[in-house]
Amino acid sequence: MKRIISFILVVLVTTGVMVGTSPELLKNIRLGLDLKGGYEILYEAEPLEAGQQVTKASLVQTAKSLESRANALGTSEPEVTTEGSNRIRLKLAGVTDEAEVRAKMKEPAVLTFRSKAENDKEGEYTKIELRGNEFVENAAKVVFTSLNQPMIDIQVKDKAKFSEITKRLIGQPLAIYLDDQLLSAPTVQQQLTDGSAQISGAYSRDEANQLRDTINLGALPLKLTEKYSQSVGATLGKLSLDQTIKAGLIGSVIILVFMIGLYRIPGIIASFALITHTWLVLAIFYMGEFVLTLPGIAAFILGIGMAVDANIITYERIKEEMRSGKSILSSVKAGSKHSFRTIIDSNITTIIAAAVMFFLGTGAVKGFALVLIFDIVTSIITNIFFSRFLLTLLVRGNVLKKPKYFGVKESEIRAL
Amino acid sequence: MRFNWNFDYVKGSKIAYIFSIILTITGIISILALGLNYAVDFRAGSNVDITVSKAITAEQINPIVNDIGVNEGDVHITTGADRVNVRFSNVLDENQESKFKEEFTKLDASASYEVNTVDPEMAKELERNAIYAVLIASIGIMIYVAIRFEWRFGLAAVIALFHDAFVVISVFSIFRLEVDLTFITAVLTIVGFSINDTIVIFDRIRENLRFAKKTSKADLREVVNRSLAQTMTRSLNTTFTVFAASICLFIFGGESIRMFSLAMVIGTLFGAYSSIYIAAPLWLMLKGKQVEKPKKVAKETN
């Protein structure tokens, strides 16, 4: 009797926890761009100058700049990650003006100080003296002249170099370019030793602020080329989500009905363990703040089909033991014991495949592999240990007295 | 209901070998002659998927394509009741893309777009990574199985696994089904599922082997047949549950995972088939060579 009560308690508490937390879980699971709509770009970074190397630091710096640009555009939770040695992946959810984002992101905004080269025509400056990555990040600010004219103050990293350049160019213009656009071409009056320089021009206050932002956000240490892009409309994402969830529900119901039909009471326990399994995977996604994508949901649904395998193996084994004439309790014990190694072996091989996908894959493949791994690990917990625990409670509580509760006919049992 | 699964599976494997060899050769020919029908994930270009609220014909789209400066010949348009797919063999630039959307919106104001653009270099790399993934996964699995069991099991399992992956790739090549990035995930999942199935059977063979006579190939054959019979219900049941999940995804799931689901449907069936008719008999063949060396001993009655 005690065991029956514990069984009922465990089931009720588990159900309670699942029912209580599910709405919160479902509401807060982070959905991928393919499910909620958005924009994803994969950039390949190249050094600004030929012969230079893309370093990890410069890549991270570029990613940070992209992130601040995205933030400046007001997109919610931009996700910027570096990949490999020279790639940056950018994910923006719920973007409405894609073209604007794209333009803003790609805008290299390379700030350069240039001097006149020998063959330059009048007003043309092509000899690059200083580049964007030689300015101190986020140091540009708007200052005002005595006439209350706004100008932009910037800082260079290498004071000595700047000092040398300004000394060399005294009396000559040092032009300031943003990309290929000439901002101003002041003439160097004296050697500048403190490492700061001013860009002045007939700017309005707003223009000055904008220019300051561009310089601050803009000085991308690397040149970016778009290698892959994906944009999904919000309506389309919602449609995919609904369709796939519907598919998952139908598939799950078929599997549950099948399990109960085949294994009766243990089948019901398996179904309960499967539901717990699904809830647990969702909970892991929620807690780990992982992003659920469309292939992820597919892996999730497939995982239900595969997770139930642990129960099928165990129950088949239990049935076998029963047919050989063992008592129900010893059949359950022997069946669980014998099936355990098989289940672990077969699951580890699948984990190997999933782990390879995770380490070699990118984007969606990675997400898929991650779900598959969680699926297998949680299925070991719920579909071996938890379901076995429940089944043992029932068997020891003397509820399952007849083999037919397991789907075994009396006539199949061999007499000892 | 319980079936009596006791029959000579090893005998049936002869036909299975012939079937699989023919299938593999057909696959090789098809892949060499036709190649694979790569989706934009693996081919450079832009792919525009549009969910439309009313039927739109290719004739309505053609002028837009011309308008944005793309040759009609470089564009492949597929229209459906609520979905339109336009595939450009060249990468669309930003202006072309926004202009396309702008003009298309005139045809259907509530259209929703999914645009994928892949650079040629990137596409090649994705494909290469996919092949590496399958190879590395196979090696990993083979090592694990070799440690836990013995190398013969590992080898047989990996051959069966390659068979399954290859059959699915062949079917996609023969029927010109589109191979996209999700297809790779499907192939890897099939690899995982197929090996899972094989291991369960091998585990049982190993277990039965402990108490069995193993002096002749006939003894081993007995063990293989018995192990297959014992695991048959489980194999069929699990195949059914995974199959049920895949077919539901195929029928009801979103468009973008359709090819994934289809590959899974095919792969699930072949995964079960190869575990029974390819992997187990292959192991028998390898192991048989070992015991058979001295002289064939007649099968004893038990």
XYZ file of C-alpha atoms in Angstrom:
718
model
C 0.000 0.000 0.000
C 2.837 2.303 0.908
C 4.316 1.840 -2.556
C 1.044 2.583 -4.261
C 0.826 5.812 -2.346
C 4.378 6.767 -3.275
C 3.614 5.925 -6.907
C 0.553 8.139 -6.918
C 2.466 10.866 -5.123
C 5.392 10.806 -7.554
C 3.066 10.899 -10.545
C 0.961 13.700 -9.070
C 3.952 15.801 -8.060
C 5.667 15.342 -11.428
C 2.462 16.175 -13.265
C 1.944 19.173 -11.017
C 5.431 20.491 -11.652
C 5.073 19.968 -15.395
C 1.643 21.563 -15.634
C 2.704 24.404 -13.376
C 5.889 25.287 -15.200
C 5.015 24.482 -18.805
C 3.289 27.748 -19.715
C 6.269 29.675 -18.387
C 8.696 27.392 -20.239
C 6.864 27.566 -23.530
C 6.519 31.310 -23.301
C 10.186 31.907 -22.571
C 11.956 29.447 -24.800
C 14.122 31.364 -27.187
C 13.135 30.727 -30.739
C 15.506 30.835 -33.663
C 15.193 33.248 -36.524
C 13.581 30.630 -38.716
C 10.704 30.435 -36.240
C 10.136 34.037 -35.277
C 11.458 35.794 -38.324
C 14.627 37.765 -38.619
C 17.849 38.152 -40.391
C 21.100 36.247 -40.300
C 24.359 37.089 -42.037
C 27.625 35.272 -42.061
C 30.598 37.499 -42.759
C 34.066 36.554 -43.693
C 36.680 38.916 -42.366
C 39.768 39.963 -44.224
C 42.518 42.248 -43.107
C 42.237 45.825 -44.316
C 45.651 45.678 -45.857
C 47.014 42.870 -47.951
C 49.625 40.790 -46.209
C 48.197 41.296 -42.752
C 46.674 38.545 -40.668
C 43.245 38.278 -39.141
C 43.906 37.861 -35.447
C 41.494 36.528 -32.874
C 41.589 39.874 -31.100
C 40.749 41.845 -34.215
C 37.951 39.415 -35.009
C 36.438 39.803 -31.560
C 36.846 43.551 -31.824
C 35.019 43.541 -35.146
C 32.237 41.426 -33.678
C 31.894 43.913 -30.830
C 31.683 46.798 -33.242
C 28.992 44.995 -35.210
C 27.085 44.390 -32.032
C 27.158 48.007 -31.038
C 26.052 48.958 -34.516
C 23.135 46.560 -34.234
C 22.301 47.942 -30.817
C 22.448 51.450 -32.168
C 19.857 50.442 -34.745
C 17.544 49.409 -31.935
C 17.165 45.757 -32.859
C 16.333 43.526 -29.947
C 18.985 41.149 -28.683
C 21.357 41.043 -31.586
C 23.450 37.915 -31.475
C 26.957 38.261 -32.777
C 29.327 35.331 -32.614
C 32.719 34.640 -34.066
C 33.180 31.380 -35.890
C 36.411 29.706 -36.749
C 39.342 31.963 -37.384
C 37.819 34.527 -39.703
C 34.040 34.477 -39.591
C 31.403 36.427 -37.795
C 27.783 35.385 -37.622
C 25.186 38.004 -36.980
C 21.623 37.251 -36.028
C 18.972 39.876 -35.735
C 15.465 39.004 -34.737
C 12.387 40.862 -35.776
C 14.093 43.172 -38.194
C 11.703 45.270 -40.178
C 14.008 47.227 -42.410
C 16.443 44.687 -43.613
C 18.045 46.882 -46.216
C 18.907 49.518 -43.652
C 20.453 46.966 -41.323
C 22.484 45.453 -44.062
C 23.782 48.773 -45.239
C 24.614 49.846 -41.726
C 26.412 46.645 -40.913
C 28.439 46.460 -44.028
C 29.380 50.098 -44.053
C 33.025 49.583 -43.397
C 33.428 53.084 -41.950
C 37.130 52.973 -42.235
C 38.453 56.205 -40.909
C 41.739 57.160 -42.475
C 44.118 60.079 -42.306
C 45.664 60.591 -45.659
C 48.219 62.793 -47.235
C 48.796 63.733 -50.810
C 50.632 61.166 -52.861
C 52.816 62.183 -55.790
C 50.332 61.532 -58.555
C 47.271 62.804 -56.776
C 45.204 65.414 -58.477
C 44.073 68.519 -56.753
C 41.885 67.689 -53.711
C 42.739 64.013 -53.865
C 44.588 62.214 -51.118
C 45.554 58.590 -51.470
C 48.547 58.037 -49.243
C 47.168 56.483 -46.095
C 48.941 57.609 -42.964
C 46.643 56.286 -40.262
C 43.794 53.819 -40.239
C 40.606 53.363 -38.260
C 42.097 50.671 -36.093
C 44.816 53.039 -34.980
C 42.334 55.314 -33.263
C 41.303 54.724 -29.683
C 37.948 52.942 -29.670
C 34.973 54.909 -28.468
C 37.128 57.950 -27.769
C 35.600 60.261 -30.343
C 33.621 63.085 -28.838
C 32.026 66.266 -29.959
C 33.722 69.428 -28.728
C 33.029 73.047 -29.526
C 35.270 75.762 -30.841
C 35.325 79.202 -29.317
C 32.804 80.161 -31.971
C 30.556 77.339 -30.739
C 31.182 75.367 -33.893
C 30.991 71.642 -33.209
C 33.988 69.573 -34.092
C 34.965 65.996 -33.407
C 37.851 65.148 -31.204
C 39.542 61.818 -31.782
C 42.435 60.048 -30.104
C 45.143 58.011 -31.746
C 46.725 55.026 -30.058
C 50.304 55.640 -31.088
C 51.255 59.175 -30.086
C 54.787 58.901 -31.394
C 53.632 57.832 -34.816
C 51.113 60.648 -34.986
C 53.732 63.075 -33.862
C 56.060 61.888 -36.610
C 53.345 62.183 -39.250
C 52.323 65.667 -38.226
C 55.937 66.768 -38.062
C 56.561 65.501 -41.569
C 53.426 67.146 -42.928
C 53.709 70.598 -41.377
C 52.269 73.050 -43.827
C 50.610 70.336 -45.848
C 47.065 69.058 -45.646
C 46.252 65.927 -43.697
C 42.925 64.753 -45.060
C 40.430 62.829 -42.978
C 38.407 60.246 -44.817
C 35.488 58.125 -43.770
C 35.690 55.295 -46.274
C 36.222 57.133 -49.519
C 34.450 60.229 -48.458
C 36.548 63.256 -47.612
C 35.448 64.716 -44.297
C 37.885 67.538 -44.042
C 41.382 68.368 -45.135
C 42.940 70.612 -42.541
C 46.465 71.809 -43.003
C 48.826 70.692 -40.305
C 49.905 73.785 -38.396
C 52.280 72.198 -35.967
C 53.578 68.893 -34.725
C 50.891 67.200 -32.606
C 52.417 65.318 -29.713
C 49.454 64.606 -27.423
C 47.839 62.096 -29.788
C 44.581 63.902 -30.289
C 43.223 65.452 -33.421
C 40.161 67.417 -34.344
C 37.932 67.103 -37.336
C 36.280 70.371 -38.021
C 33.974 71.440 -40.773
C 30.732 73.231 -41.155
C 28.783 70.628 -39.254
C 25.516 71.128 -37.517
C 25.309 69.700 -34.046
C 23.325 66.694 -35.248
C 25.716 66.001 -38.068
C 28.595 66.178 -35.663
C 26.916 63.744 -33.291
C 26.173 61.364 -36.119
C 29.704 61.518 -37.371
C 31.000 60.874 -33.877
C 28.768 57.788 -33.599
C 29.874 56.500 -36.954
C 33.486 56.907 -36.003
C 32.987 55.305 -32.618
C 30.930 52.393 -33.858
C 32.509 52.285 -37.169
C 36.175 51.752 -36.982
C 35.950 48.123 -37.997
C 39.373 46.568 -37.665
C 38.583 44.142 -40.476
C 36.971 44.158 -43.860
C 33.791 42.090 -44.061
C 32.319 40.211 -46.982
C 28.901 38.602 -46.861
C 29.131 34.880 -47.386
C 25.721 33.690 -46.433
C 22.533 35.366 -45.505
C 19.113 34.256 -44.545
C 16.064 36.295 -43.894
C 12.781 34.911 -42.733
C 9.544 36.835 -42.650
C 7.796 36.824 -39.286
C 4.609 35.309 -40.729
C 6.553 32.530 -42.355
C 8.386 31.760 -39.143
C 5.137 31.520 -37.230
C 3.711 29.216 -39.898
C 6.711 26.879 -39.708
C 6.461 26.812 -35.937
C 2.759 25.971 -35.959
C 3.111 23.294 -38.624
C 6.008 21.597 -36.915
C 4.349 21.630 -33.507
C 1.239 20.139 -35.055
C 3.359 17.423 -36.656
C 5.015 16.787 -33.313
C 1.720 16.463 -31.478
C 0.266 14.039 -34.013
C 3.460 11.986 -34.028
C 3.584 11.879 -30.238
C -0.030 10.782 -29.935
C 0.580 7.939 -32.403
C 3.630 6.831 -30.438
C 1.811 6.994 -27.091
C -1.199 5.051 -28.385
C 1.145 2.480 -29.895
C 3.053 2.050 -26.647
C -0.064 1.675 -24.525
C -1.610 -0.741 -27.018
C 1.477 -2.894 -27.047
C 2.622 -2.812 -23.467
C -0.536 -1.945 -21.536
C 0.272 -0.657 -18.059
C 4.032 -0.375 -18.594
C 3.093 1.394 -21.818
C 1.226 3.981 -19.806
C 4.282 4.415 -17.601
C 6.444 4.770 -20.710
C 4.091 7.419 -22.052
C 4.303 9.280 -18.795
C 8.100 9.026 -18.870
C 8.074 10.339 -22.461
C 6.028 13.356 -21.481
C 8.417 13.985 -18.593
C 11.280 13.611 -21.046
C 9.805 16.235 -23.364
C 9.273 18.587 -20.472
C 12.832 18.058 -19.250
C 14.362 18.846 -22.651
C 12.294 22.019 -22.788
C 13.450 22.892 -19.280
C 17.093 22.413 -20.300
C 16.536 24.731 -23.227
C 14.937 27.257 -20.972
C 17.636 27.138 -18.312
C 20.540 26.975 -20.716
C 19.023 29.808 -22.766
C 19.520 27.790 -25.917
C 17.826 28.824 -29.075
C 15.309 26.457 -30.551
C 15.339 26.308 -34.347
C 13.246 24.446 -36.856
C 15.719 21.578 -37.310
C 15.946 21.599 -33.514
C 12.240 20.928 -33.190
C 12.566 18.202 -35.806
C 15.321 16.612 -33.735
C 13.084 16.975 -30.724
C 10.235 15.092 -32.369
C 12.533 12.417 -33.749
C 13.997 12.181 -30.278
C 10.594 11.188 -28.923
C 10.524 8.310 -31.382
C 14.011 7.302 -30.383
C 13.667 7.878 -26.621
C 10.832 5.424 -26.453
C 13.286 2.816 -27.701
C 14.752 2.471 -24.204
C 11.332 1.444 -22.953
C 10.712 -0.872 -25.880
C 14.009 -2.665 -25.269
C 13.292 -3.003 -21.538
C 9.704 -4.125 -21.941
C 10.513 -6.615 -24.662
C 13.117 -8.050 -22.369
C 10.690 -8.195 -19.463
C 8.128 -9.942 -21.676
C 10.763 -12.438 -22.703
C 11.659 -13.176 -19.121
C 7.984 -13.633 -18.269
C 7.463 -16.021 -21.112
C 10.306 -18.074 -19.815
C 8.235 -18.572 -16.684
C 9.769 -16.143 -14.216
C 7.631 -14.316 -11.697
C 6.625 -10.794 -12.549
C 8.950 -9.195 -10.049
C 11.990 -11.164 -11.098
C 11.098 -10.635 -14.778
C 11.063 -6.901 -14.247
C 14.360 -7.066 -12.374
C 16.098 -9.321 -14.880
C 14.623 -7.473 -17.852
C 15.776 -4.099 -16.568
C 19.212 -5.394 -15.784
C 19.790 -7.098 -19.109
C 18.491 -4.269 -21.208
C 20.547 -1.596 -19.496
C 23.874 -2.255 -21.210
C 22.236 -2.541 -24.613
C 20.518 0.791 -24.190
C 23.703 2.533 -23.066
C 25.750 1.078 -25.920
C 23.235 2.016 -28.558
C 22.800 5.505 -27.129
C 26.505 6.232 -26.905
C 26.964 5.466 -30.594
C 24.217 7.955 -31.401
C 25.844 10.521 -29.110
C 29.093 10.073 -31.046
C 27.291 10.925 -34.278
C 25.592 13.906 -32.634
C 28.823 15.170 -31.078
C 30.561 15.119 -34.457
C 27.682 17.105 -35.912
C 27.959 19.572 -33.082
C 31.677 20.169 -33.476
C 31.786 20.221 -37.253
C 28.457 21.768 -37.963
C 27.489 25.394 -38.149
C 24.287 27.229 -37.337
C 21.280 25.007 -37.785
C 23.267 21.762 -37.793
C 24.787 22.666 -34.448
C 21.372 23.353 -32.994
C 20.083 20.067 -34.269
C 23.000 18.158 -32.788
C 22.589 19.872 -29.451
C 18.944 18.875 -29.209
C 19.834 15.326 -30.172
C 22.448 15.106 -27.423
C 20.105 16.512 -24.763
C 17.443 14.185 -26.024
C 19.581 11.124 -25.545
C 20.899 12.143 -22.142
C 17.493 13.034 -20.725
C 15.963 9.954 -22.261
C 18.423 7.853 -20.277
C 17.238 9.602 -17.128
C 13.509 9.500 -17.789
C 13.056 6.434 -19.947
C 15.378 4.138 -18.058
C 15.633 5.266 -14.455
C 12.404 7.148 -13.919
C 10.156 4.720 -15.773
C 11.850 1.756 -14.143
C 11.382 3.329 -10.733
C 7.675 3.812 -11.381
C 7.259 0.319 -12.746
C 9.060 -1.242 -9.796
C 6.834 0.674 -7.381
C 3.771 -0.775 -9.061
C 5.144 -4.296 -9.227
C 6.302 -4.310 -5.628
C 3.062 -2.732 -4.568
C 1.454 -5.848 -5.998
C -0.694 -3.981 -8.465
C 0.558 -5.718 -11.576
C -0.222 -9.275 -10.708
C -1.080 -10.625 -14.123
C 1.199 -11.001 -17.152
C -1.535 -9.629 -19.370
C -0.952 -6.208 -17.831
C 2.364 -6.366 -19.649
C 0.802 -7.581 -22.862
C 1.894 -11.183 -22.335
C -0.679 -13.928 -22.839
C -0.854 -16.756 -20.311
C -0.649 -19.255 -23.146
C 2.750 -17.897 -24.218
C 4.345 -18.623 -20.880
C 6.518 -21.676 -20.930
C 6.060 -23.966 -18.005
C 9.215 -24.426 -16.042
C -0.224 -10.585 -30.664
C 3.092 -12.294 -31.017
C 4.732 -13.452 -34.170
C 7.048 -16.307 -34.478
C 10.127 -14.679 -35.870
C 12.207 -17.819 -36.022
C 13.416 -18.235 -39.506
C 16.686 -18.271 -41.351
C 17.607 -14.596 -41.696
C 21.093 -15.427 -42.833
C 19.687 -17.278 -45.815
C 17.623 -14.218 -46.689
C 20.720 -12.079 -46.538
C 21.922 -13.551 -49.853
C 19.045 -11.831 -51.624
C 19.592 -8.741 -49.493
C 23.248 -8.556 -50.541
C 22.284 -8.757 -54.205
C 19.571 -6.146 -53.705
C 21.904 -3.812 -51.858
C 24.715 -4.230 -54.359
C 22.373 -3.442 -57.252
C 21.073 -0.436 -55.322
C 24.587 0.772 -54.597
C 25.698 0.408 -58.217
C 22.569 2.219 -59.406
C 23.353 4.899 -56.848
C 26.942 5.276 -58.010
C 25.836 5.518 -61.632
C 23.171 8.043 -60.771
C 25.506 10.168 -58.684
C 28.191 10.094 -61.349
C 25.794 10.750 -64.212
C 23.230 13.047 -62.660
C 24.936 14.262 -59.536
C 22.883 15.617 -56.722
C 20.236 18.245 -57.040
C 21.777 20.770 -54.720
C 19.652 23.343 -53.039
C 20.954 26.835 -52.589
C 22.704 25.800 -49.363
C 25.272 23.988 -51.419
C 25.155 25.959 -54.584
C 25.967 29.523 -54.841
C 22.970 31.689 -55.450
C 19.923 33.131 -53.825
C 16.806 31.336 -52.879
C 13.597 33.207 -52.214
C 10.735 31.383 -50.549
C 7.510 33.288 -50.458
C 4.360 32.438 -48.592
C 1.545 33.943 -50.609
C -2.075 34.587 -49.824
C -3.252 33.902 -53.371
C -2.045 31.845 -56.292
C 0.667 33.534 -58.308
C 1.947 32.202 -61.610
C 5.465 32.079 -62.953
C 4.330 34.400 -65.763
C 3.565 37.056 -63.185
C 6.992 36.694 -61.634
C 9.061 36.700 -64.818
C 8.714 40.446 -65.492
C 9.945 41.176 -61.959
C 12.948 38.988 -62.531
C 13.729 40.828 -65.745
C 13.180 44.112 -63.990
C 15.826 43.505 -61.418
C 18.277 42.708 -64.162
C 18.433 38.952 -63.978
C 18.206 36.736 -67.022
C 15.074 34.555 -66.960
C 17.179 31.532 -67.823
C 19.094 31.826 -64.562
C 15.957 31.634 -62.512
C 13.954 28.650 -61.502
C 10.417 29.333 -60.344
C 8.210 26.840 -58.563
C 4.708 27.855 -57.667
C 2.267 26.185 -55.326
C -1.077 27.009 -53.778
C 0.340 29.019 -50.907
C 4.005 29.024 -51.648
C 6.305 30.336 -54.329
C 9.955 29.512 -54.652
C 12.270 31.553 -56.824
C 15.816 30.402 -57.162
C 18.499 32.546 -58.673
C 21.676 30.867 -59.779
C 23.517 34.080 -59.092
C 23.761 35.817 -55.784
C 21.299 38.681 -55.577
C 22.731 41.898 -54.308
C 20.918 44.020 -51.773
C 19.301 46.333 -54.278
C 18.038 43.466 -56.371
C 16.667 41.764 -53.336
C 14.789 44.731 -52.000
C 13.537 45.633 -55.456
C 12.295 42.089 -55.947
C 10.387 42.209 -52.682
C 9.034 45.616 -53.444
C 7.661 44.530 -56.800
C 6.385 41.247 -55.533
C 4.478 43.005 -52.796
C 2.498 44.657 -55.564
C 1.295 41.196 -56.619
C 0.547 40.113 -53.098
C 0.600 42.618 -50.303
C 0.659 40.080 -47.494
C 3.473 37.935 -48.831
C 6.077 36.728 -46.356
C 9.611 36.070 -47.501
C 12.472 33.810 -46.662
C 15.660 34.660 -48.495
C 18.804 32.572 -48.456
C 21.969 33.626 -50.124
C 25.082 31.556 -50.305
C 28.454 32.393 -51.649
C 30.071 29.722 -53.888
C 33.065 29.270 -51.640
C 30.840 28.834 -48.610
C 28.742 26.238 -50.395
C 31.777 24.111 -51.161
C 32.934 24.319 -47.604
C 29.556 23.213 -46.264
C 29.615 20.177 -48.474
C 33.156 19.295 -47.488
C 32.321 19.624 -43.794
C 29.331 17.368 -44.244
C 31.463 14.624 -45.765
C 34.027 14.996 -42.986
C 31.258 14.789 -40.415
C 30.005 11.458 -41.761
C 33.540 10.057 -41.966
C 34.613 11.192 -38.515
C 31.358 9.991 -36.952
C 31.861 6.608 -38.603
C 35.414 6.301 -37.352
C 34.337 7.285 -33.843
C 31.549 4.744 -33.850
C 33.812 2.059 -35.234
C 36.390 2.670 -32.487
C 33.740 2.620 -29.781
C 32.195 -0.588 -31.060
C 35.607 -2.178 -31.516
C 36.456 -1.415 -27.871
C 33.112 -2.463 -26.432
C 32.686 -5.493 -28.699
C 35.332 -6.535 -31.171
C 36.549 -5.125 -34.442
C 34.365 -7.407 -36.546
C 31.233 -5.926 -35.029
C 32.611 -2.441 -35.582
C 33.429 -3.108 -39.217
C 30.088 -4.754 -39.962
C 28.228 -1.916 -38.228
C 30.080 0.746 -40.185
C 29.522 -0.999 -43.512
C 25.805 -1.139 -42.740
C 25.925 2.502 -41.744
C 27.609 3.564 -44.981
C 25.085 1.478 -46.856
C 22.206 3.351 -45.274
C 23.737 6.766 -45.768
C 24.570 5.912 -49.366
C 21.131 4.501 -50.162
C 19.470 7.698 -48.984
C 21.910 9.810 -51.009
C 21.279 7.592 -54.053
C 17.512 7.831 -53.736
C 17.821 11.610 -53.594
C 20.025 11.558 -56.673
C 17.816 9.177 -58.679
C 14.595 11.042 -57.956
C 16.266 14.436 -58.273
C 15.182 15.446 -54.785
C 16.712 18.581 -53.460
C 19.713 18.213 -51.208
C 19.953 21.010 -48.683
C 21.682 21.562 -45.382
C 18.983 19.756 -43.420
C 19.580 16.727 -45.625
C 23.036 16.420 -44.103
C 21.520 16.405 -40.630
C 19.104 13.756 -41.787
C 21.917 11.565 -43.102
C 23.774 11.907 -39.823
C 20.654 11.099 -37.845
C 20.102 8.049 -40.027
C 23.667 7.039 -39.277
C 22.859 7.409 -35.572
C 19.614 5.499 -35.831
C 21.015 2.733 -38.006
C 23.927 2.162 -35.671
C 21.581 2.206 -32.686
C 19.549 -0.557 -34.262
C 22.615 -2.563 -35.214
C 24.115 -2.317 -31.736
C 20.997 -3.707 -30.106
C 21.238 -6.765 -32.352
C 24.984 -7.102 -31.836
C 24.553 -6.835 -28.088
C 22.196 -9.755 -28.219
C 24.537 -11.776 -30.431
C 27.346 -11.117 -27.988
C 25.161 -12.165 -25.077
C 23.982 -15.353 -26.774
C 27.528 -16.107 -27.805
C 28.579 -16.535 -24.194
C 26.620 -19.715 -23.732
C 26.614 -20.941 -27.281
C 28.769 -23.471 -28.984
C 30.947 -21.585 -31.399
C 33.102 -24.164 -33.033
C 31.652 -23.955 -36.516
C 30.119 -21.399 -38.761
C 26.843 -23.245 -38.495
C 26.845 -22.720 -34.734
C 27.423 -19.034 -35.203
C 24.717 -18.890 -37.814
C 22.362 -20.421 -35.290
C 23.311 -17.714 -32.793
C 22.782 -14.927 -35.318
C 19.392 -16.228 -36.355
C 18.300 -16.697 -32.771
C 19.508 -13.227 -31.759
C 17.706 -11.651 -34.689
C 14.514 -13.473 -33.815
C 14.759 -12.297 -30.218
C 15.312 -8.679 -31.106
C 12.897 -8.597 -34.021
C 9.879 -7.298 -32.132
C 11.963 -4.543 -30.610
C 13.475 -3.611 -34.003
C 10.070 -3.406 -35.621
C 8.521 -1.468 -32.752
C 11.293 1.092 -32.573
C 11.389 1.460 -36.322
C 7.683 2.091 -36.167
C 7.932 4.843 -33.551
C 10.761 6.656 -35.359
C 8.969 6.132 -38.652
C 5.763 7.546 -37.178
C 7.612 10.648 -35.988
C 9.319 11.137 -39.375
C 6.224 10.607 -41.462
C 4.282 13.089 -39.316
C 7.038 15.641 -39.826
C 6.923 14.908 -43.534
C 3.177 15.281 -43.883
C 2.406 18.009 -41.364
C 5.739 19.688 -40.733
C 6.952 22.930 -42.238
C 8.090 23.197 -45.825
C 11.701 23.854 -44.960
C 12.157 20.523 -43.192
C 10.295 18.477 -45.798
C 13.435 17.077 -47.412
C 14.858 16.326 -44.002
C 11.737 14.373 -43.069
C 11.695 12.503 -46.367
C 15.317 11.471 -45.932
C 14.466 10.290 -42.421
C 11.495 8.261 -43.658
C 13.662 6.464 -46.221
C 16.601 6.150 -43.860
C 14.554 4.672 -41.018
C 13.325 1.849 -43.218
C 16.770 1.119 -44.614
C 18.325 1.406 -41.175
C 16.155 -1.429 -39.890
C 16.675 -3.480 -43.032
C 20.451 -3.160 -43.041
C 20.824 -3.986 -39.351
C 19.050 -7.289 -39.890
C 20.099 -8.291 -43.359
C 23.450 -6.632 -43.843
C 25.176 -5.981 -40.515
C 24.460 -9.242 -38.694
C 25.203 -11.544 -41.671
C 28.354 -9.537 -42.421
C 29.591 -10.116 -38.909
C 28.843 -13.815 -39.370
C 30.868 -13.830 -42.564
C 33.850 -12.178 -40.858
C 33.631 -14.260 -37.719
C 32.952 -17.412 -39.724
C 36.284 -17.030 -41.466
C 37.947 -17.155 -38.077
C 36.321 -20.346 -36.764
C 36.201 -21.955 -40.141
C 39.930 -22.071 -40.656
C 40.589 -25.658 -39.531
C 37.700 -27.674 -40.899
C 33.980 -27.461 -41.196
C 32.212 -29.258 -38.403
C 28.703 -30.517 -38.924
C 25.973 -28.715 -37.040
C 25.029 -30.507 -33.877
C 21.517 -31.028 -32.791
C 20.550 -29.399 -29.565
